[in-house]
Short mmCIF file of C-alpha atoms in Angstrom, two decimals:
data_model
loop_
_atom_site.label_atom_id
_atom_site.label_comp_id
_atom_site.label_asym_id
_atom_site.label_seq_id
_atom_site.Cartn_x
_atom_site.Cartn_y
_atom_site.Cartn_z
CA MET A 1 -106.65 84.62 -204.73
CA THR A 2 -106.92 84.33 -200.93
CA ILE A 3 -110.37 85.37 -199.73
CA ARG A 4 -111.43 82.68 -197.29
CA ASN A 5 -109.90 82.34 -193.87
CA SER A 6 -106.61 80.56 -193.29
CA SER A 7 -105.85 77.90 -190.69
CA HIS A 8 -104.92 80.68 -188.24
CA THR A 9 -108.24 82.52 -188.58
CA LYS A 10 -111.06 82.10 -186.12
CA THR A 11 -114.67 82.88 -187.03
CA PHE A 12 -117.80 84.41 -185.56
CA ASN A 13 -121.01 82.73 -186.72
CA GLU A 14 -118.86 80.98 -189.33
CA ILE A 15 -117.50 84.18 -190.89
CA PRO A 16 -114.07 85.75 -190.40
CA LEU A 17 -113.62 89.06 -188.59
CA SER A 18 -111.01 91.63 -189.60
CA ILE A 19 -109.76 94.99 -188.31
CA LEU A 20 -109.78 98.44 -189.89
CA ASP A 21 -107.23 100.69 -188.22
CA LEU A 22 -107.11 104.43 -188.99
CA ALA A 23 -103.97 104.74 -186.83
CA PRO A 24 -105.63 107.38 -184.64
CA ILE A 25 -103.54 110.13 -183.08
CA LYS A 26 -105.18 111.05 -179.81
CA GLU A 27 -105.11 114.47 -178.16
CA GLY A 28 -101.77 114.99 -176.44
CA SER A 29 -100.03 112.29 -178.47
CA THR A 30 -97.99 111.90 -181.67
CA ALA A 31 -97.88 109.83 -184.84
CA LYS A 32 -94.96 107.86 -183.39
CA GLU A 33 -97.10 106.67 -180.49
CA SER A 34 -99.94 105.92 -182.89
CA PHE A 35 -97.67 103.62 -184.90
CA GLN A 36 -96.52 101.89 -181.71
CA HIS A 37 -100.17 101.26 -180.83
CA THR A 38 -100.91 99.99 -184.36
CA GLU A 39 -98.01 97.53 -184.13
CA ASP A 40 -99.19 96.32 -180.71
CA LEU A 41 -102.82 95.95 -181.80
CA ALA A 42 -101.82 94.07 -184.97
CA GLN A 43 -99.72 91.60 -183.00
CA HIS A 44 -102.58 91.00 -180.56
CA ALA A 45 -105.07 90.71 -183.43
CA GLU A 46 -102.98 88.00 -185.07
CA LYS A 47 -102.81 86.07 -181.81
CA TRP A 48 -106.57 86.43 -181.26
CA GLY A 49 -107.46 85.02 -184.71
CA TYR A 50 -108.48 88.06 -186.77
CA HIS A 51 -108.22 87.50 -190.52
CA ARG A 52 -107.05 90.81 -191.98
CA TYR A 53 -105.57 94.04 -190.72
CA TRP A 54 -106.31 96.94 -193.04
CA LEU A 55 -105.10 100.54 -192.94
CA ALA A 56 -106.80 103.44 -194.71
CA GLU A 57 -105.40 106.36 -196.69
CA HIS A 58 -106.35 109.78 -195.33
CA HIS A 59 -104.60 113.13 -195.80
CA SER A 60 -104.41 116.47 -194.02
CA MET A 61 -106.15 115.04 -190.96
CA PRO A 62 -104.30 115.65 -187.68
CA GLY A 63 -106.01 112.71 -185.98
CA ILE A 64 -105.15 110.02 -188.56
CA ALA A 65 -101.58 108.80 -189.08
CA SER A 66 -102.03 106.39 -192.00
CA ALA A 67 -101.36 108.83 -194.87
CA ALA A 68 -98.38 106.85 -196.19
CA THR A 69 -100.50 103.72 -196.29
CA SER A 70 -98.19 101.32 -198.11
CA VAL A 71 -95.31 102.22 -195.79
CA LEU A 72 -97.40 101.46 -192.72
CA ILE A 73 -98.69 98.22 -194.27
CA GLY A 74 -95.09 97.11 -194.70
CA HIS A 75 -94.31 97.94 -191.08
CA VAL A 76 -97.32 95.97 -189.78
CA ALA A 77 -96.60 93.00 -192.05
CA GLY A 78 -93.01 92.98 -190.83
CA LYS A 79 -94.11 92.91 -187.20
CA THR A 80 -96.59 90.03 -187.70
CA ASN A 81 -96.22 86.51 -189.05
CA HIS A 82 -99.22 85.19 -190.96
CA MET A 83 -102.19 87.60 -190.74
CA ARG A 84 -103.19 89.28 -194.01
CA VAL A 85 -102.36 93.01 -194.12
CA GLY A 86 -103.65 95.51 -196.63
CA SER A 87 -105.30 98.77 -197.58
CA GLY A 88 -108.81 99.73 -196.72
CA GLY A 89 -108.06 101.48 -198.88
CA VAL A 90 -105.63 103.17 -201.20
CA MET A 91 -107.38 106.09 -202.91
CA LEU A 92 -106.31 105.24 -206.44
CA PRO A 93 -107.06 108.62 -208.11
CA ASN A 94 -104.38 110.18 -205.86
CA HIS A 95 -101.69 108.01 -207.47
CA ALA A 96 -100.33 106.73 -210.76
CA SER A 97 -101.46 103.13 -211.13
CA LEU A 98 -97.86 102.13 -211.92
CA VAL A 99 -96.68 103.48 -208.55
CA ILE A 100 -99.30 101.45 -206.68
CA ALA A 101 -98.43 98.33 -208.68
CA GLU A 102 -94.77 98.75 -207.77
CA GLN A 103 -95.48 99.51 -204.11
CA PHE A 104 -97.77 96.53 -203.62
CA GLY A 105 -95.57 94.35 -205.79
CA THR A 106 -92.77 95.19 -203.38
CA LEU A 107 -94.98 94.40 -200.36
CA GLU A 108 -96.12 91.09 -201.85
CA SER A 109 -92.52 90.17 -202.67
CA LEU A 110 -91.48 90.88 -199.09
CA TYR A 111 -94.51 89.20 -197.49
CA PRO A 112 -95.79 86.65 -200.03
CA GLY A 113 -99.40 85.56 -199.77
CA ARG A 114 -100.28 88.15 -197.13
CA ILE A 115 -101.01 91.44 -198.92
CA ASP A 116 -104.44 92.83 -199.91
CA LEU A 117 -104.97 95.86 -202.14
CA GLY A 118 -108.26 97.60 -201.40
CA LEU A 119 -109.02 100.51 -203.75
CA GLY A 120 -111.24 103.55 -203.28
CA ARG A 121 -111.99 106.47 -205.57
CA ALA A 122 -112.50 109.27 -203.00
CA PRO A 123 -109.63 111.71 -202.30
CA GLY A 124 -109.39 110.73 -198.63
CA SER A 125 -109.60 114.39 -197.71
CA ASP A 126 -110.87 117.75 -199.02
CA GLN A 127 -110.54 119.22 -202.52
CA MET A 128 -107.56 121.44 -201.66
CA THR A 129 -105.67 118.41 -200.37
CA ALA A 130 -106.70 116.43 -203.44
CA PHE A 131 -105.20 119.17 -205.60
CA ALA A 132 -101.97 119.06 -203.59
CA LEU A 133 -101.80 115.30 -204.16
CA ARG A 134 -102.76 115.24 -207.83
CA ARG A 135 -101.72 118.72 -209.06
CA ASP A 136 -105.01 119.02 -210.95
CA LEU A 137 -108.64 118.04 -210.42
CA LYS A 138 -109.52 117.17 -214.00
CA GLN A 139 -109.98 113.47 -213.41
CA ARG A 140 -113.61 112.39 -213.67
CA VAL A 141 -115.43 109.54 -211.95
CA GLU A 142 -115.53 107.67 -215.26
CA GLU A 143 -111.72 107.40 -215.23
CA PHE A 144 -111.57 105.27 -212.07
CA PRO A 145 -112.53 102.01 -213.86
CA LYS A 146 -109.82 102.71 -216.44
CA GLN A 147 -107.30 103.20 -213.66
CA VAL A 148 -108.31 99.87 -212.10
CA GLU A 149 -107.90 98.16 -215.49
CA GLU A 150 -104.48 99.74 -215.89
CA LEU A 151 -103.46 98.48 -212.45
CA GLN A 152 -104.67 94.98 -213.26
CA ALA A 153 -102.69 95.06 -216.52
CA TYR A 154 -99.49 95.85 -214.61
CA PHE A 155 -99.98 92.78 -212.40
CA GLU A 156 -100.89 90.64 -215.41
CA GLY A 157 -98.01 91.95 -217.53
CA THR A 158 -100.24 92.79 -220.50
CA GLY A 159 -99.31 96.46 -220.94
CA ILE A 160 -96.54 98.24 -222.80
CA VAL A 161 -95.07 99.51 -219.51
CA HIS A 162 -94.16 96.90 -216.89
CA ALA A 163 -94.21 96.96 -213.09
CA TYR A 164 -91.14 95.44 -211.46
CA PRO A 165 -91.80 94.18 -208.84
CA GLY A 166 -95.50 93.53 -209.37
CA GLU A 167 -95.85 91.75 -212.68
CA GLY A 168 -97.04 88.17 -212.34
CA LEU A 169 -97.88 88.43 -208.65
CA ASP A 170 -101.23 87.31 -207.23
CA ILE A 171 -102.28 90.37 -205.22
CA PRO A 172 -105.99 90.40 -204.35
CA ILE A 173 -107.68 93.61 -205.53
CA TRP A 174 -110.78 94.70 -203.64
CA LEU A 175 -113.07 97.57 -204.54
CA LEU A 176 -114.27 99.73 -201.66
CA GLY A 177 -117.26 102.01 -201.62
CA SER A 178 -119.92 103.94 -199.75
CA SER A 179 -122.38 104.14 -202.67
CA GLY A 180 -123.51 102.07 -205.62
CA PHE A 181 -120.68 103.03 -208.00
CA SER A 182 -118.01 100.66 -206.69
CA ALA A 183 -120.65 97.98 -206.02
CA ARG A 184 -121.53 97.91 -209.73
CA LEU A 185 -117.90 98.04 -210.80
CA ALA A 186 -116.88 95.21 -208.44
CA ALA A 187 -119.77 93.13 -209.77
CA GLU A 188 -118.87 93.83 -213.38
CA LYS A 189 -115.20 92.95 -212.86
CA GLY A 190 -115.86 89.95 -210.60
CA LEU A 191 -113.91 91.37 -207.66
CA PRO A 192 -114.49 91.20 -203.90
CA PHE A 193 -116.31 94.22 -202.50
CA SER A 194 -116.02 96.02 -199.17
CA PHE A 195 -118.76 98.47 -198.22
CA ALA A 196 -118.32 101.29 -195.69
CA SER A 197 -121.42 100.46 -193.65
CA HIS A 198 -119.76 102.06 -190.64
CA PHE A 199 -120.31 105.55 -192.06
CA ALA A 200 -122.87 104.99 -194.86
CA PRO A 201 -125.43 102.72 -193.17
CA ASP A 202 -128.45 103.82 -195.22
CA TYR A 203 -126.94 102.52 -198.48
CA THR A 204 -125.66 99.17 -197.20
CA LEU A 205 -128.46 96.87 -198.34
CA GLN A 206 -128.90 98.71 -201.64
CA ALA A 207 -125.18 98.41 -202.45
CA LEU A 208 -125.14 94.73 -201.52
CA LYS A 209 -128.11 94.03 -203.78
CA LEU A 210 -126.45 95.86 -206.68
CA TYR A 211 -123.26 93.88 -206.17
CA ARG A 212 -124.85 90.47 -205.78
CA ASP A 213 -127.50 90.85 -208.51
CA ASN A 214 -124.99 92.04 -211.11
CA PHE A 215 -121.98 89.90 -210.21
CA LYS A 216 -120.12 88.28 -213.10
CA PRO A 217 -117.77 85.40 -212.25
CA SER A 218 -114.13 86.02 -213.13
CA ASN A 219 -110.78 84.31 -212.93
CA THR A 220 -110.42 86.11 -209.61
CA LEU A 221 -113.72 85.17 -207.99
CA GLN A 222 -116.46 82.73 -208.90
CA LYS A 223 -119.19 84.16 -206.65
CA PRO A 224 -119.78 87.45 -204.79
CA TYR A 225 -117.79 88.12 -201.65
CA ALA A 226 -118.83 91.11 -199.54
CA MET A 227 -117.05 92.43 -196.47
CA LEU A 228 -118.88 95.09 -194.45
CA GLY A 229 -117.49 97.74 -192.13
CA VAL A 230 -118.88 97.99 -188.59
CA ASN A 231 -118.06 100.37 -185.73
CA VAL A 232 -117.81 98.37 -182.52
CA VAL A 233 -117.08 99.63 -179.01
CA VAL A 234 -117.35 96.93 -176.36
CA SER A 235 -116.48 97.03 -172.69
CA ASP A 236 -117.42 95.35 -169.43
CA THR A 237 -120.77 97.16 -169.22
CA ASP A 238 -123.13 98.93 -171.60
CA GLU A 239 -122.60 102.16 -169.68
CA LYS A 240 -118.81 102.10 -169.94
CA ALA A 241 -118.95 101.24 -173.65
CA LYS A 242 -121.28 104.19 -174.29
CA TYR A 243 -118.85 106.42 -172.43
CA LEU A 244 -115.89 105.18 -174.52
CA ALA A 245 -117.90 105.65 -177.72
CA THR A 246 -118.15 109.41 -177.13
CA SER A 247 -114.64 109.69 -178.63
CA LEU A 248 -116.01 108.29 -181.90
CA GLN A 249 -118.99 110.65 -181.70
CA GLN A 250 -116.69 113.62 -181.16
CA GLN A 251 -114.58 112.62 -184.16
CA PHE A 252 -117.60 112.54 -186.46
CA LEU A 253 -118.79 115.82 -184.95
CA SER A 254 -115.48 117.52 -185.75
CA LEU A 255 -115.66 116.22 -189.33
CA ARG A 256 -119.20 117.53 -189.66
CA ARG A 257 -118.07 120.94 -188.41
CA GLY A 258 -115.18 120.95 -190.89
CA THR A 259 -112.63 121.06 -188.09
CA PRO A 260 -110.96 117.63 -188.04
CA GLY A 261 -108.66 117.20 -185.07
CA LYS A 262 -106.99 114.62 -182.90
CA LEU A 263 -109.03 111.90 -181.22
CA GLN A 264 -110.59 113.31 -178.08
CA ALA A 265 -110.90 111.72 -174.66
CA PRO A 266 -114.38 110.38 -173.82
CA VAL A 267 -116.81 112.67 -172.02
CA GLU A 268 -119.63 112.08 -169.57
CA ASP A 269 -122.22 114.12 -171.47
CA MET A 270 -122.28 114.78 -175.23
CA GLU A 271 -125.27 117.07 -174.74
CA GLU A 272 -122.83 119.74 -173.58
CA ILE A 273 -120.91 119.50 -176.85
CA TRP A 274 -123.31 119.08 -179.76
CA THR A 275 -126.47 120.88 -180.84
CA LEU A 276 -129.75 119.05 -181.38
CA SER A 277 -129.30 119.10 -185.17
CA GLU A 278 -125.71 117.87 -184.89
CA LYS A 279 -126.82 115.09 -182.54
CA ALA A 280 -129.49 113.95 -184.99
CA ALA A 281 -127.01 113.91 -187.89
CA ILE A 282 -124.31 112.03 -185.98
CA GLU A 283 -126.76 109.48 -184.60
CA LYS A 284 -128.07 108.88 -188.13
CA THR A 285 -124.54 108.19 -189.35
CA LEU A 286 -123.63 106.09 -186.32
CA GLN A 287 -126.96 104.33 -186.17
CA SER A 288 -127.68 101.07 -184.42
CA GLY A 289 -126.82 98.06 -186.53
CA THR A 290 -123.68 99.38 -188.17
CA THR A 291 -122.41 101.01 -184.97
CA ILE A 292 -122.64 98.55 -182.11
CA VAL A 293 -121.85 99.75 -178.60
CA GLY A 294 -122.22 97.84 -175.35
CA SER A 295 -121.23 94.90 -173.21
CA LYS A 296 -120.13 91.55 -174.62
CA GLU A 297 -123.69 90.19 -174.79
CA THR A 298 -125.08 93.39 -176.31
CA VAL A 299 -122.40 93.44 -179.01
CA LYS A 300 -122.75 89.72 -179.68
CA ARG A 301 -126.47 90.17 -180.39
CA GLY A 302 -125.77 93.22 -182.51
CA LEU A 303 -123.22 91.43 -184.67
CA GLU A 304 -125.48 88.39 -185.06
CA ASP A 305 -128.39 90.61 -186.13
CA PHE A 306 -126.23 92.51 -188.62
CA ILE A 307 -124.89 89.31 -190.20
CA LYS A 308 -128.42 87.89 -190.45
CA LYS A 309 -129.71 91.09 -192.04
CA THR A 310 -126.91 91.45 -194.59
CA ASN A 311 -125.65 87.89 -195.13
CA ALA A 312 -122.13 89.36 -195.01
CA ASP A 313 -119.25 87.09 -195.97
CA GLU A 314 -116.89 88.93 -193.61
CA LEU A 315 -116.94 91.88 -191.20
CA ILE A 316 -114.19 94.45 -190.80
CA ILE A 317 -114.37 96.12 -187.41
CA HIS A 318 -113.40 99.69 -186.63
CA SER A 319 -113.01 100.56 -182.94
CA GLN A 320 -112.09 104.21 -182.46
CA ILE A 321 -111.32 104.29 -178.73
CA TYR A 322 -109.15 106.90 -177.00
CA GLU A 323 -107.12 104.81 -174.56
CA HIS A 324 -105.02 102.11 -176.21
CA LYS A 325 -105.62 99.60 -173.43
CA GLU A 326 -109.40 100.06 -173.81
CA ARG A 327 -109.17 99.59 -177.58
CA LEU A 328 -107.14 96.42 -177.07
CA ARG A 329 -109.70 95.17 -174.56
CA SER A 330 -112.56 95.90 -176.97
CA TYR A 331 -110.99 93.77 -179.72
CA GLU A 332 -110.10 91.08 -177.18
CA ILE A 333 -113.70 90.79 -176.02
CA ILE A 334 -114.83 90.44 -179.64
CA ALA A 335 -112.18 87.74 -180.13
CA GLU A 336 -113.60 85.88 -177.14
CA MET A 337 -116.84 85.53 -179.12
CA MET A 338 -115.08 83.78 -182.01
CA ASP A 339 -115.01 80.00 -182.44
#
C-alpha cells in the first residue's frame, strides 16, 4: 500500500503535502470552467512536487462541481503522469459498496499504483439530497463499518459476489472524519486516517489521540498514519492574502445561512456582510492554526507550528480562492517552501 512519498514528491519539514480540490464554481462561471481549472491546477501540482490530489463528493451545491467524484478522478489521473489521485472522499453510504469497488477497480486498472480511495460516512449534502441519492434514510451509523468491510471483501475477493474490475487490486482505503467515529474505526481496522481539521479544528487533537492510542497494526499499515486538512491562502503580502480569504469566509457564511451558492469574489470589508454572531461562528470554524492566511513567511510559520502541534504525517491543503491565477500562485508559493 503506497502511503509514503514517491521519488517525485517533495516535502515540507520532511512530510509530504497534498491538495484537496472541491472543484469550485465561482460566481459568473460554469462547471466546465471549473474542470478546466482543476486540470490545470493538478498538472501544476504534479510539477511542483505535491503528493496527492484529492477530490471530494458533494451534492446539490451550486458552488462545487465534484459530485461525480470518480469520473473527475479519472479525468485528473488521465491528465497527469505520476501524482496520486483520489477521493477526499467518497461518501460511502450514498452508494452500494459493489459500485464503488467497480469504479475504483476501473480507475486503478487504468492508472495502476496511483489511485486512493478515501471514504466518509456523511451524506455530502442535506437530508433531502441524501434521500434522493439513497431512496431511503434507514441506514444507521452502525452500518458504515459493515459497508467498509464489504468493500474490502470485494477487493480481497472473499465474498460471494465479485467486483470485476476491482478484485485483487491494491487500492489504498483511507477513512475520513470530522469526529471521533472514523478515528476509532480507522484505528481498529489499521487504516490510514485523514481528519478534516480545516472545518473541525476543535476536535483535531482529540481525534488524533483516539486514532493513535487505539491503532492496531494490519496487513495494510503497521503504524498510524494521519493526514490533516488545512485551509491555506497565501499571497505576496498578509493584507492581500486576507483579502483573498474573504471568498472562503463568504462560502462558510452561505453554508451557515443555509443558502449555499457559487464561490464569491473577495471583498474589502466582511463587516458589511456578516453579523457579529455570524462572524464569531465563522472565525471559530476558520480559526488560526487550521486556517492559515498570509504571506510566504507567515504561512511557513503557521504550517511549522501546526505540524509541531499535531505531529501530522502529511498535510492536505485546501485553498478556496476566487481567481484561478491567484489559487495557482498560492499553491506555487507553498511549493517554494518544500525541499
